[in-house]
Amino acid sequence: MTGFEPLLVDAATKSLTGIVIKTLWEGAGGFFGGIGKGLDEKRKQLIFNASKRYVENYRLFRT
């Protein structure tokens, strides 16, 4: 353990969140754009929290 793990988890979480949002926005026929709604902060936070949980779980399985 180097002490950088929290920084790496945060960076991975932000990257994954960006990928998920971009995929939802552009994929599935522009799911969010197609219904005339953007992502509000609450939805972005939900995606961020889910991404963080995924990254943390993945890290646990890799160690």
C-alpha atoms as a printed R data frame, in Angstrom:
   type eleno elety resid chain resno       x      y       z
1  ATOM     1    CA   MET     A     1   0.000  0.000   0.000
2  ATOM     2    CA   THR     A     2   1.422  3.315  -1.087
3  ATOM     3    CA   GLY     A     3  -1.222  5.706   0.173
4  ATOM     4    CA   PHE     A     4  -2.216  6.662  -3.356
5  ATOM     5    CA   GLU     A     5  -5.133  4.225  -3.426
6  ATOM     6    CA   PRO     A     6  -7.808  6.820  -2.509
7  ATOM     7    CA   LEU     A     7  -6.566  9.076  -5.310
8  ATOM     8    CA   LEU     A     8  -6.618  6.219  -7.792
9  ATOM     9    CA   VAL     A     9 -10.125  5.178  -6.741
10 ATOM    10    CA   ASP     A    10 -11.321  8.766  -7.137
11 ATOM    11    CA   ALA     A    11  -9.723  9.109 -10.575
12 ATOM    12    CA   ALA     A    12 -11.115  5.771 -11.731
13 ATOM    13    CA   THR     A    13 -14.558  6.698 -10.409
14 ATOM    14    CA   LYS     A    14 -14.592 10.012 -12.267
15 ATOM    15    CA   SER     A    15 -13.454  8.328 -15.469
16 ATOM    16    CA   LEU     A    16 -16.074  5.602 -15.208
17 ATOM    17    CA   THR     A    17 -18.770  8.162 -14.420
18 ATOM    18    CA   GLY     A    18 -17.826 10.111 -17.537
19 ATOM    19    CA   ILE     A    19 -17.959  6.979 -19.672
20 ATOM    20    CA   VAL     A    20 -21.373  5.985 -18.309
21 ATOM    21    CA   ILE     A    21 -22.842  9.458 -18.828
22 ATOM    22    CA   LYS     A    22 -21.400  9.720 -22.349
23 ATOM    23    CA   THR     A    23 -22.693  6.261 -23.236
24 ATOM    24    CA   LEU     A    24 -26.176  7.059 -21.947
25 ATOM    25    CA   TRP     A    25 -26.190 10.423 -23.689
26 ATOM    26    CA   GLU     A    26 -24.918  9.266 -27.079
27 ATOM    27    CA   GLY     A    27 -25.933  5.621 -27.072
28 ATOM    28    CA   ALA     A    28 -29.412  4.137 -27.130
29 ATOM    29    CA   GLY     A    29 -30.525  6.706 -29.678
30 ATOM    30    CA   GLY     A    30 -29.526  9.596 -27.427
31 ATOM    31    CA   PHE     A    31 -31.588  8.319 -24.521
32 ATOM    32    CA   PHE     A    32 -31.450 11.491 -22.438
33 ATOM    33    CA   GLY     A    33 -31.379 13.873 -25.389
34 ATOM    34    CA   GLY     A    34 -34.232 12.009 -27.066
35 ATOM    35    CA   ILE     A    35 -36.641 12.570 -24.202
36 ATOM    36    CA   GLY     A    36 -35.752 16.232 -23.921
37 ATOM    37    CA   LYS     A    37 -34.114 15.967 -20.518
38 ATOM    38    CA   GLY     A    38 -30.560 16.419 -19.465
39 ATOM    39    CA   LEU     A    39 -28.866 14.914 -16.500
40 ATOM    40    CA   ASP     A    40 -29.566 16.879 -13.380
41 ATOM    41    CA   GLU     A    41 -27.124 16.904 -10.497
42 ATOM    42    CA   LYS     A    42 -29.062 14.246  -8.596
43 ATOM    43    CA   ARG     A    43 -28.779 11.772 -11.484
44 ATOM    44    CA   LYS     A    44 -25.116 12.593 -11.984
45 ATOM    45    CA   GLN     A    45 -24.497 11.970  -8.289
46 ATOM    46    CA   LEU     A    46 -26.310  8.623  -8.464
47 ATOM    47    CA   ILE     A    47 -24.144  7.553 -11.406
48 ATOM    48    CA   PHE     A    48 -21.027  8.769  -9.590
49 ATOM    49    CA   ASN     A    49 -21.932  6.824  -6.425
50 ATOM    50    CA   ALA     A    50 -22.654  3.656  -8.405
51 ATOM    51    CA   SER     A    51 -19.389  4.033 -10.299
52 ATOM    52    CA   LYS     A    52 -17.466  4.516  -7.074
53 ATOM    53    CA   ARG     A    53 -19.025  1.413  -5.560
54 ATOM    54    CA   TYR     A    54 -18.136 -0.551  -8.709
55 ATOM    55    CA   VAL     A    55 -14.507  0.638  -8.597
56 ATOM    56    CA   GLU     A    56 -14.195 -0.167  -4.891
57 ATOM    57    CA   ASN     A    57 -15.691 -3.637  -5.381
58 ATOM    58    CA   TYR     A    58 -13.420 -4.306  -8.351
59 ATOM    59    CA   ARG     A    59 -10.408 -3.256  -6.287
60 ATOM    60    CA   LEU     A    60 -11.376 -5.644  -3.487
61 ATOM    61    CA   PHE     A    61 -11.560 -8.561  -5.888
62 ATOM    62    CA   ARG     A    62  -8.209 -7.689  -7.456
63 ATOM    63    CA   THR     A    63  -6.226 -7.656  -4.197
